[in-house]
CSV table of C-alpha atoms and ligand atoms in Angstrom, one decimal:
chain,number,residue,atom,x,y,z
A,12,MET,CA,125.0,151.2,30.0
A,13,SER,CA,127.4,150.2,32.8
A,14,ALA,CA,129.0,146.8,33.0
A,15,ARG,CA,128.1,144.1,35.5
A,16,VAL,CA,131.1,142.4,37.1
A,17,TYR,CA,130.7,138.8,38.3
A,18,ALA,CA,133.5,137.8,40.7
A,19,ALA,CA,134.1,134.3,42.0
A,20,ARG,CA,136.7,132.2,43.8
A,21,TRP,CA,137.6,130.8,40.4
A,22,VAL,CA,136.9,131.9,36.9
A,23,VAL,CA,137.6,129.2,34.3
A,24,PRO,CA,137.9,130.7,30.8
A,25,VAL,CA,138.6,127.2,29.3
A,26,ALA,CA,140.9,128.4,26.5
A,27,THR,CA,143.3,129.9,29.1
A,28,PRO,CA,144.2,128.8,32.6
A,29,PRO,CA,141.8,129.2,35.6
A,30,ILE,CA,141.9,132.6,37.3
A,31,PRO,CA,141.8,132.4,41.1
A,32,HIS,CA,139.7,135.2,42.6
A,33,GLY,CA,138.7,136.1,39.1
A,34,ALA,CA,136.0,138.2,37.5
A,35,VAL,CA,134.0,138.6,34.2
A,36,ALA,CA,132.5,141.9,33.1
A,37,VAL,CA,129.4,141.8,30.9
A,38,ARG,CA,127.8,144.6,29.0
A,39,GLY,CA,125.1,144.5,26.2
A,40,GLY,CA,125.0,140.8,26.2
A,41,HIS,CA,128.8,140.4,25.6
A,42,ILE,CA,131.8,139.6,27.7
A,43,THR,CA,133.8,142.8,27.9
A,44,TRP,CA,136.6,141.8,30.3
A,45,VAL,CA,138.0,138.7,32.0
A,46,GLY,CA,140.8,138.7,34.7
A,47,PRO,CA,141.7,139.0,38.4
A,48,LYS,CA,138.9,140.6,40.3
A,49,ASP,CA,141.2,143.2,41.8
A,50,ASP,CA,141.9,144.6,38.3
A,51,ALA,CA,138.2,144.5,37.2
A,52,PRO,CA,136.7,147.6,35.5
A,53,PRO,CA,134.1,149.6,37.4
A,54,GLY,CA,130.5,148.4,37.2
A,55,GLU,CA,127.8,146.9,39.3
A,56,ARG,CA,129.6,144.2,41.2
A,57,LEU,CA,128.2,140.7,42.2
A,58,ASP,CA,130.5,138.7,44.4
A,59,LEU,CA,129.6,135.0,44.0
A,60,GLY,CA,131.9,133.9,46.7
A,61,ASP,CA,133.1,130.3,47.0
A,62,ALA,CA,132.0,129.3,43.4
A,63,VAL,CA,133.3,128.5,39.9
A,64,LEU,CA,132.3,130.6,37.0
A,65,ILE,CA,132.5,128.8,33.6
A,66,PRO,CA,131.2,129.3,30.1
A,67,GLY,CA,127.6,128.1,29.7
A,68,LEU,CA,127.7,124.3,29.0
A,69,VAL,CA,126.8,123.0,25.5
A,70,ASN,CA,124.6,119.9,25.1
A,71,THR,CA,125.8,118.7,21.7
A,72,HIS,CA,123.0,116.2,21.2
A,73,THR,CA,119.6,115.8,22.7
A,74,HIS,CA,115.9,115.3,21.8
A,75,LEU,CA,114.0,117.7,24.0
A,76,GLU,CA,110.6,116.7,22.8
A,77,LEU,CA,111.1,113.3,24.4
A,78,THR,CA,111.4,114.5,28.0
A,79,ALA,CA,108.0,113.0,28.7
A,80,MET,CA,109.6,109.6,28.1
A,81,ARG,CA,112.0,109.7,31.0
A,82,GLY,CA,111.9,106.2,32.5
A,83,PHE,CA,109.2,105.0,30.0
A,84,LEU,CA,111.4,102.7,27.9
A,85,GLU,CA,113.6,100.9,30.4
A,86,GLU,CA,115.3,97.5,29.9
A,87,LEU,CA,114.7,97.2,26.2
A,88,ASP,CA,117.2,96.3,23.5
A,89,PHE,CA,117.8,98.9,20.8
A,90,ARG,CA,115.4,98.0,18.1
A,91,PRO,CA,112.4,97.3,20.3
A,92,TRP,CA,113.4,100.5,22.2
A,93,ILE,CA,113.3,102.7,19.1
A,94,VAL,CA,110.2,101.0,17.7
A,95,ARG,CA,108.2,101.6,20.9
A,96,LEU,CA,109.5,105.1,21.2
A,97,THR,CA,108.4,106.0,17.7
A,98,ARG,CA,104.9,104.4,18.2
A,99,ALA,CA,104.3,106.0,21.5
A,100,ARG,CA,105.3,109.4,20.3
A,101,GLN,CA,102.9,109.1,17.3
A,102,ALA,CA,100.1,107.6,19.3
A,103,VAL,CA,100.2,109.6,22.5
A,104,LEU,CA,102.2,112.8,22.4
A,105,THR,CA,100.3,115.7,20.9
A,106,HIS,CA,101.9,118.9,19.7
A,107,ASP,CA,101.2,120.6,23.0
A,108,LEU,CA,102.6,117.7,25.1
A,109,LEU,CA,105.7,117.6,22.9
A,110,LEU,CA,106.2,121.4,23.4
A,111,ALA,CA,105.7,121.1,27.2
A,112,SER,CA,108.2,118.2,27.1
A,113,ALA,CA,110.8,120.3,25.3
A,114,LYS,CA,110.3,123.2,27.8
A,115,VAL,CA,110.8,121.0,30.8
A,116,GLY,CA,113.9,119.5,29.2
A,117,ILE,CA,115.3,123.0,28.8
A,118,ALA,CA,114.4,123.9,32.3
A,119,GLU,CA,116.3,120.9,33.5
A,120,GLY,CA,119.2,121.8,31.3
A,121,LEU,CA,119.3,125.4,32.5
A,122,LEU,CA,119.4,124.3,36.1
A,123,ALA,CA,122.4,122.1,35.1
A,124,GLY,CA,124.2,125.1,33.6
A,125,VAL,CA,123.4,124.3,29.9
A,126,THR,CA,123.0,127.4,27.8
A,127,THR,CA,123.3,125.9,24.3
A,128,TYR,CA,121.3,123.0,22.9
A,129,ALA,CA,121.8,120.9,19.7
A,130,ASP,CA,118.5,119.2,19.3
A,131,THR,CA,117.3,116.7,16.8
A,132,CYS,CA,113.5,117.0,16.6
A,133,GLU,CA,110.8,115.2,14.7
A,134,SER,CA,107.9,117.4,15.5
A,135,GLY,CA,109.7,120.8,15.2
A,136,VAL,CA,108.6,122.0,18.7
A,137,ALA,CA,112.1,122.4,20.1
A,138,LEU,CA,112.8,125.5,18.1
A,139,GLN,CA,109.8,127.3,19.6
A,140,ALA,CA,110.7,125.9,23.1
A,141,MET,CA,114.3,127.2,22.8
A,142,ALA,CA,113.2,130.6,21.6
A,143,GLU,CA,110.6,131.0,24.3
A,144,MET,CA,112.9,129.8,27.1
A,145,GLY,CA,115.6,132.2,26.0
A,146,VAL,CA,118.4,129.7,25.3
A,147,ARG,CA,120.8,129.3,22.4
A,148,GLY,CA,120.7,126.4,20.0
A,149,ILE,CA,120.3,124.6,16.7
A,150,MET,CA,117.2,122.5,16.1
A,151,TYR,CA,117.9,119.9,13.4
A,152,GLN,CA,114.6,119.1,11.8
A,153,GLU,CA,114.5,115.3,11.4
A,154,VAL,CA,113.6,113.6,8.2
A,155,PHE,CA,112.9,109.9,7.7
A,156,GLY,CA,112.4,107.6,4.7
A,157,PRO,CA,114.1,104.2,4.3
A,158,ASP,CA,112.2,103.5,1.1
A,159,PRO,CA,113.8,105.2,-1.9
A,160,SER,CA,110.4,105.7,-3.5
A,161,GLN,CA,109.5,108.0,-0.5
A,162,CYS,CA,112.5,110.3,-1.1
A,163,ALA,CA,110.7,113.1,-3.0
A,164,ALA,CA,107.8,113.1,-0.6
A,165,SER,CA,110.1,113.2,2.4
A,166,VAL,CA,112.1,116.2,0.9
A,167,ARG,CA,108.9,118.0,0.1
A,168,GLY,CA,107.7,117.5,3.7
A,169,LEU,CA,111.0,118.7,5.0
A,170,ARG,CA,111.0,121.9,3.0
A,171,GLU,CA,107.4,122.6,4.1
A,172,ARG,CA,108.3,122.0,7.8
A,173,LEU,CA,111.4,124.2,7.5
A,174,ALA,CA,109.4,127.0,5.9
A,175,SER,CA,106.8,126.8,8.7
A,176,LEU,CA,109.4,127.1,11.4
A,177,ARG,CA,111.6,129.9,10.0
A,178,HIS,CA,109.7,132.6,12.0
A,179,TRP,CA,111.1,131.2,15.2
A,180,GLU,CA,114.7,131.7,14.1
A,181,SER,CA,116.8,134.5,15.6
A,182,PRO,CA,120.5,135.2,16.2
A,183,ARG,CA,120.2,132.8,19.2
A,184,VAL,CA,118.3,129.9,17.7
A,185,ARG,CA,118.5,128.5,14.2
A,186,LEU,CA,117.3,125.6,12.1
A,187,GLY,CA,119.3,122.6,10.7
A,188,ILE,CA,118.4,119.3,9.0
A,189,SER,CA,118.8,115.8,10.3
A,190,PRO,CA,118.4,112.8,8.1
A,191,HIS,CA,117.9,110.5,11.0
A,192,ALA,CA,120.1,107.4,10.6
A,193,PRO,CA,121.1,104.8,8.0
A,194,TYR,CA,118.4,102.4,9.2
A,195,THR,CA,115.6,105.0,8.6
A,196,VAL,CA,117.0,107.0,5.7
A,197,SER,CA,117.6,105.7,2.1
A,198,ASP,CA,120.8,106.6,0.2
A,199,GLU,CA,118.7,108.8,-2.1
A,200,LEU,CA,117.3,110.8,0.9
A,201,PHE,CA,120.7,111.2,2.5
A,202,VAL,CA,122.0,112.8,-0.8
A,203,ALA,CA,118.9,115.0,-1.2
A,204,ALA,CA,119.1,116.2,2.5
A,205,ALA,CA,122.8,117.0,2.2
A,206,ARG,CA,122.1,119.0,-1.0
A,207,LEU,CA,119.2,120.8,0.7
A,208,ALA,CA,121.4,121.6,3.7
A,209,GLU,CA,124.2,123.0,1.5
A,210,SER,CA,121.9,125.1,-0.7
A,211,ALA,CA,119.9,126.4,2.3
A,212,GLY,CA,123.1,127.1,4.3
A,213,CYS,CA,121.7,124.8,7.1
A,214,PRO,CA,123.8,122.8,9.5
A,215,MET,CA,123.2,119.0,9.4
A,216,ALA,CA,123.3,116.2,11.9
A,217,VAL,CA,123.1,112.4,11.5
A,218,HIS,CA,122.9,109.5,14.1
A,219,LEU,CA,125.8,107.4,12.9
A,220,ALA,CA,127.8,104.3,13.8
A,221,GLU,CA,125.8,103.8,17.0
A,222,SER,CA,124.9,100.1,17.1
A,223,GLU,CA,126.1,96.7,15.8
A,224,ALA,CA,122.6,96.3,14.2
A,225,GLU,CA,123.2,99.5,12.1
A,226,SER,CA,126.6,98.3,11.1
A,227,ARG,CA,125.3,94.9,10.0
A,228,LEU,CA,122.5,96.5,8.0
A,229,VAL,CA,125.0,98.8,6.1
A,230,ARG,CA,127.8,96.2,5.7
A,231,ASP,CA,125.9,92.9,5.3
A,232,ALA,CA,122.2,93.8,4.7
A,233,MET,CA,121.6,91.5,7.7
A,234,GLY,CA,120.3,91.8,11.2
A,235,VAL,CA,117.2,93.2,13.0
A,236,PHE,CA,117.1,96.5,11.0
A,237,ALA,CA,117.4,94.6,7.7
A,238,ASP,CA,114.7,92.2,8.8
A,239,GLY,CA,112.4,95.0,9.8
A,240,LEU,CA,112.9,96.8,6.4
A,241,ARG,CA,112.3,93.7,4.4
A,242,ALA,CA,109.1,93.0,6.4
A,243,ARG,CA,107.9,96.4,5.1
A,244,GLY,CA,108.7,95.4,1.5
A,245,ILE,CA,111.8,97.6,1.3
A,246,ALA,CA,114.7,96.1,-0.6
A,247,VAL,CA,117.9,95.8,1.4
A,248,ALA,CA,121.5,95.4,0.0
A,249,PRO,CA,125.0,96.0,1.3
A,250,ARG,CA,125.7,99.8,1.2
A,251,GLY,CA,129.3,100.2,2.4
A,252,ASP,CA,132.0,98.9,4.7
A,253,SER,CA,130.6,101.0,7.6
A,254,PRO,CA,128.1,103.7,8.2
A,255,VAL,CA,130.8,106.4,8.0
A,256,ALA,CA,132.1,104.8,4.7
A,257,LEU,CA,128.5,104.9,3.4
A,258,LEU,CA,128.1,108.6,4.0
A,259,ASP,CA,131.6,109.2,2.5
A,260,ARG,CA,130.6,107.3,-0.7
A,261,LEU,CA,127.4,109.3,-1.0
A,262,GLY,CA,129.2,112.6,-0.7
A,263,VAL,CA,127.3,113.4,2.5
A,264,LEU,CA,130.4,113.9,4.6
A,265,GLY,CA,131.2,116.8,2.4
A,266,ALA,CA,128.3,118.7,3.9
A,267,GLN,CA,130.2,118.4,7.3
A,268,PRO,CA,127.4,116.9,9.3
A,269,LEU,CA,127.5,116.6,13.0
A,270,LEU,CA,128.0,112.9,13.5
A,271,ILE,CA,126.1,111.7,16.6
A,272,HIS,CA,127.6,108.7,18.5
A,273,CYS,CA,130.3,107.2,16.4
A,274,VAL,CA,130.6,104.3,18.9
A,275,ARG,CA,131.7,101.9,16.2
A,276,ALA,CA,134.0,104.3,14.3
A,277,THR,CA,137.1,102.4,13.0
A,278,ALA,CA,140.5,103.9,12.2
A,279,PRO,CA,139.6,104.4,8.5
A,280,ASP,CA,136.2,106.0,9.6
A,281,ILE,CA,138.0,108.4,11.9
A,282,ALA,CA,140.4,109.4,9.0
A,283,ARG,CA,137.4,110.1,6.8
A,284,MET,CA,135.7,112.2,9.5
A,285,ALA,CA,138.9,114.2,10.0
A,286,HIS,CA,139.5,114.6,6.2
A,287,HIS,CA,136.0,116.2,5.8
A,288,ASP,CA,136.3,118.1,9.1
A,289,CYS,CA,133.1,116.6,10.4
A,290,ALA,CA,132.3,117.0,14.1
A,291,VAL,CA,131.2,114.4,16.6
A,292,ALA,CA,128.6,114.4,19.4
A,293,HIS,CA,129.9,112.1,22.0
A,294,CYS,CA,127.0,110.6,24.2
A,295,PRO,CA,128.7,108.1,26.6
A,296,ALA,CA,125.8,107.5,29.0
A,297,SER,CA,123.3,106.8,26.2
A,298,ASN,CA,125.8,104.5,24.5
A,299,ALA,CA,126.4,102.6,27.7
A,300,LYS,CA,122.7,102.5,28.8
A,301,LEU,CA,121.5,101.1,25.4
A,302,GLY,CA,124.3,98.6,25.4
A,303,HIS,CA,126.1,100.0,22.4
A,304,GLY,CA,129.6,100.3,23.9
A,305,ILE,CA,132.2,103.0,24.3
A,306,ALA,CA,133.1,105.4,21.5
A,307,PRO,CA,136.9,105.6,20.6
A,308,LEU,CA,136.9,109.2,21.9
A,309,LEU,CA,140.7,109.4,22.4
A,310,ASP,CA,141.4,108.2,18.9
A,311,ILE,CA,138.8,110.7,17.5
A,312,LEU,CA,140.4,113.6,19.4
A,313,ALA,CA,143.9,112.5,18.4
A,314,ALA,CA,142.8,112.8,14.8
A,315,GLY,CA,141.9,116.5,15.4
A,316,VAL,CA,138.1,115.9,15.0
A,317,ARG,CA,135.9,118.5,16.7
A,318,VAL,CA,134.0,116.8,19.6
A,319,GLY,CA,131.3,118.0,22.0
A,320,ILE,CA,129.4,116.1,24.7
A,321,GLY,CA,125.7,115.2,24.4
A,322,THR,CA,123.2,113.6,26.7
A,323,ASP,CA,120.9,112.2,24.0
A,324,SER,CA,117.3,112.1,25.1
A,325,VAL,CA,116.1,111.3,28.6
A,326,ALA,CA,114.6,108.1,27.1
A,327,ALA,CA,118.2,107.0,26.6
A,328,ASN,CA,119.9,108.6,29.6
A,329,ASN,CA,117.3,109.9,32.1
A,330,ARG,CA,119.1,113.2,32.7
A,331,LEU,CA,120.2,116.3,30.7
A,332,ASP,CA,123.2,117.2,32.8
A,333,ILE,CA,126.3,117.9,30.8
A,334,LEU,CA,128.8,118.1,33.7
A,335,ASP,CA,127.5,114.7,34.7
A,336,GLU,CA,128.0,113.5,31.1
A,337,ALA,CA,131.6,114.9,31.2
A,338,ARG,CA,132.2,112.8,34.3
A,339,VAL,CA,130.8,109.7,32.6
A,340,ALA,CA,133.0,110.4,29.5
A,341,LEU,CA,136.0,110.5,31.7
A,342,LEU,CA,135.1,107.3,33.6
A,343,MET,CA,134.4,105.4,30.4
A,344,GLN,CA,137.6,106.4,28.7
A,345,ARG,CA,139.7,105.5,31.7
A,346,ALA,CA,137.9,102.2,32.1
A,347,ALA,CA,138.3,101.3,28.4
A,348,THR,CA,141.9,102.3,28.1
A,349,ARG,CA,142.9,101.2,31.6
A,350,ARG,CA,144.8,104.4,32.0
A,351,GLY,CA,144.2,106.7,35.0
A,352,ASP,CA,145.6,109.7,33.0
A,353,ALA,CA,143.7,109.0,29.8
A,354,LEU,CA,141.8,112.3,29.9
A,355,THR,CA,141.7,115.0,32.6
A,356,ALA,CA,138.8,116.8,34.2
A,357,ALA,CA,140.0,119.9,32.4
A,358,ASP,CA,139.9,118.1,29.1
A,359,ALA,CA,136.3,116.9,29.8
A,360,LEU,CA,135.2,120.4,30.8
A,361,ALA,CA,136.7,121.8,27.6
A,362,LEU,CA,134.7,119.2,25.6
A,363,ALA,CA,131.5,120.2,27.5
A,364,THR,CA,132.0,123.9,26.6
A,365,ARG,CA,134.5,124.9,23.9
A,366,GLY,CA,134.4,121.5,22.2
A,367,GLY,CA,130.6,121.6,21.9
A,368,ALA,CA,130.7,125.2,20.6
A,369,LEU,CA,133.3,124.3,17.9
A,370,ALA,CA,131.4,121.1,17.0
A,371,LEU,CA,128.3,123.2,16.3
A,372,GLY,CA,130.0,126.0,14.4
A,373,LEU,CA,129.4,128.4,17.3
A,374,GLY,CA,133.0,128.8,18.4
A,375,GLN,CA,133.1,132.5,17.5
A,376,GLU,CA,130.1,133.1,19.8
A,377,VAL,CA,130.3,130.9,22.9
A,378,GLY,CA,132.3,128.1,24.5
A,379,THR,CA,135.0,130.1,26.3
A,380,LEU,CA,135.2,133.2,28.4
A,381,ALA,CA,136.8,135.8,26.2
A,382,VAL,CA,136.2,139.4,25.3
A,383,GLY,CA,133.7,139.8,22.5
A,384,LYS,CA,131.9,136.5,23.1
A,385,ARG,CA,128.3,136.3,24.1
A,386,ALA,CA,127.8,136.4,27.8
A,387,ASP,CA,126.6,132.8,28.3
A,388,LEU,CA,127.8,131.9,31.8
A,389,ALA,CA,127.2,129.2,34.4
A,390,VAL,CA,128.2,129.4,38.1
A,391,PHE,CA,128.4,126.4,40.5
A,392,SER,CA,128.8,126.9,44.2
A,393,LEU,CA,131.6,125.0,46.0
A,394,GLY,CA,130.1,125.8,49.4
A,395,SER,CA,128.8,122.3,50.3
A,396,PRO,CA,130.4,119.2,51.9
A,397,ARG,CA,130.4,117.5,48.5
A,398,THR,CA,132.8,120.0,47.0
A,399,THR,CA,135.0,120.6,50.1
A,400,PRO,CA,137.9,120.9,49.8
A,401,ALA,CA,138.5,121.9,46.2
A,402,PHE,CA,142.1,122.1,45.0
A,403,SER,CA,141.3,122.7,41.3
A,404,PRO,CA,138.1,124.1,39.8
A,405,GLU,CA,137.9,121.6,37.0
A,406,ASP,CA,138.4,118.6,39.2
A,407,ALA,CA,135.9,120.0,41.7
A,408,LEU,CA,133.3,120.6,39.0
A,409,VAL,CA,133.6,117.4,37.0
A,410,TRP,CA,134.4,114.9,39.6
A,411,ALA,CA,132.5,116.3,42.6
A,412,ALA,CA,129.9,118.9,41.6
A,413,ALA,CA,128.5,117.1,38.6
A,414,GLY,CA,124.8,116.5,39.1
A,415,ARG,CA,124.4,119.6,41.3
A,416,GLU,CA,122.4,122.6,40.1
A,417,ALA,CA,123.9,125.8,39.0
A,418,SER,CA,123.4,128.8,41.2
A,419,LEU,CA,123.5,131.4,38.4
A,420,VAL,CA,123.1,131.0,34.6
A,421,LEU,CA,123.2,133.8,32.1
A,422,VAL,CA,122.3,133.7,28.4
A,423,ASP,CA,123.3,136.8,26.4
A,424,GLY,CA,124.0,138.4,29.8
A,425,GLU,CA,120.4,137.9,31.1
A,426,ALA,CA,119.8,135.7,34.1
A,427,ARG,CA,117.9,132.4,33.3
A,428,VAL,CA,118.7,130.9,36.7
A,429,ARG,CA,119.3,132.9,39.8
A,430,ASP,CA,119.9,131.6,43.4
A,431,GLY,CA,119.5,128.1,41.9
A,432,ARG,CA,116.0,128.7,40.6
A,433,LEU,CA,114.6,129.3,37.2
A,434,VAL,CA,113.9,133.0,36.6
A,435,ALA,CA,110.9,132.1,34.3
A,436,PRO,CA,109.8,128.5,34.8
A,437,PRO,CA,107.7,127.3,31.9
A,438,ALA,CA,104.1,127.9,32.9
A,439,ASP,CA,101.9,124.7,33.1
A,440,ALA,CA,104.6,122.6,31.5
A,441,HIS,CA,105.2,120.3,34.5
A,442,ALA,CA,101.4,119.6,34.8
A,443,ALA,CA,101.3,118.9,31.0
A,444,LEU,CA,104.2,116.5,31.4
A,445,ARG,CA,102.4,114.6,34.2
A,446,ASP,CA,99.4,114.3,31.9
A,447,ALA,CA,101.7,113.0,29.1
A,448,ALA,CA,103.2,110.4,31.5
A,449,ASP,CA,99.7,109.2,32.5
A,450,ALA,CA,98.7,109.0,28.8
A,451,LEU,CA,101.9,107.0,28.0
A,452,ALA,CA,101.3,104.6,30.9
A,453,THR,CA,97.6,104.1,29.8
A,454,TRP,CA,98.8,103.4,26.2
A,455,ARG,CA,101.3,100.9,27.4
A,456,ASP,CA,98.9,99.1,29.8
A,457,ALA,CA,96.4,98.8,26.9
A,458,GLY,CA,99.1,96.9,24.9
A,459,GLY,CA,100.4,99.8,22.8
A,460,GLY,CA,103.6,99.2,21.1
A,461,GLY,CA,103.0,95.4,20.8
B,527,ZN,ZN1,119.8,110.8,19.5
């Protein structure tokens, strides 16, 4: 089998400096060579012209099954937002609609150059969607249960769900576990889920330190989440100084979960995260849109914590574009720190690629352009007014090209996007999504969700 050689005005390996007039050779799904195009090995050559070739982007946190809820939950505060989301999903979105939702989400992500997805999923459809759409990822099966007396039943249900999904696993897609968040999961269930993750060798993810309401529940047993639990007859008591301290006390940080959000992480929290080598999924647009604030990203990075960038669901963001999310991350940190050099575009691009891969434990496979890694690549054209002129590939990509579609995307060396179009669009998924939107609107207009 001969190599394919992809040449572009710039190749950005991420772990090493950009290569002007660079090339990447691919064979058998792997990267076999990276360097100046004039030195490239023989093979079938594709000259991509005025473009930047980067590692496939990594979405470190999303909920693909919720793509049908894009724009459905606007202008709500956090607790009513999550209550309505949960009720609408249960009342309206069937298995087939959730699966179509996940596939359209992946289609959107692929067109934005995203090749790896870390998805937390209630229904379990995202694993099938990732497998069928030919992308890489981890689907963390969500588990809920704020009442300690539900713990055994929740764990039993989780085991059954994992067993029913195993046949979708492959070297490209695998299963993990996600006890959802401190306001939906009892201490007993956190401990049981962490034990299950460790015994099954599964990665784990938790929404953590996202909102003030969550912190008040954990620290003071007060606030809207505490009120909601008491209204359901569930006893509520203070559980720790902070959500991160809670998981440390329970021994859950020892399972090295991916910690999603960490908006409210304090200095002691960050020290705990670093001590246990937990990773963070940083979701700046979701955190801003839902009014939670700005995560202390620079402090988290300074502590040596692995960090990737996530979009969260389109119910909290409206788009699944990781370059755009990298741009938002930059803007937020510069605004928060009042420093114009707080983080560079190259730093943000590294978080969106290598950082995400390391956060997910996939650093040996993807995240940089290096010999031996899987050939997950994304190419963005610079041949439009918006990206002209371009002095540096990282600045052009993050500051100017963000929000534009990729021209070419490969996963394991196979094209998923070519000439800016999906090679295999998900059949009937867009029509199903429109049906889902109609059903959601009908449910809302009939007074669904209270
Ligand atoms: Zn989330």
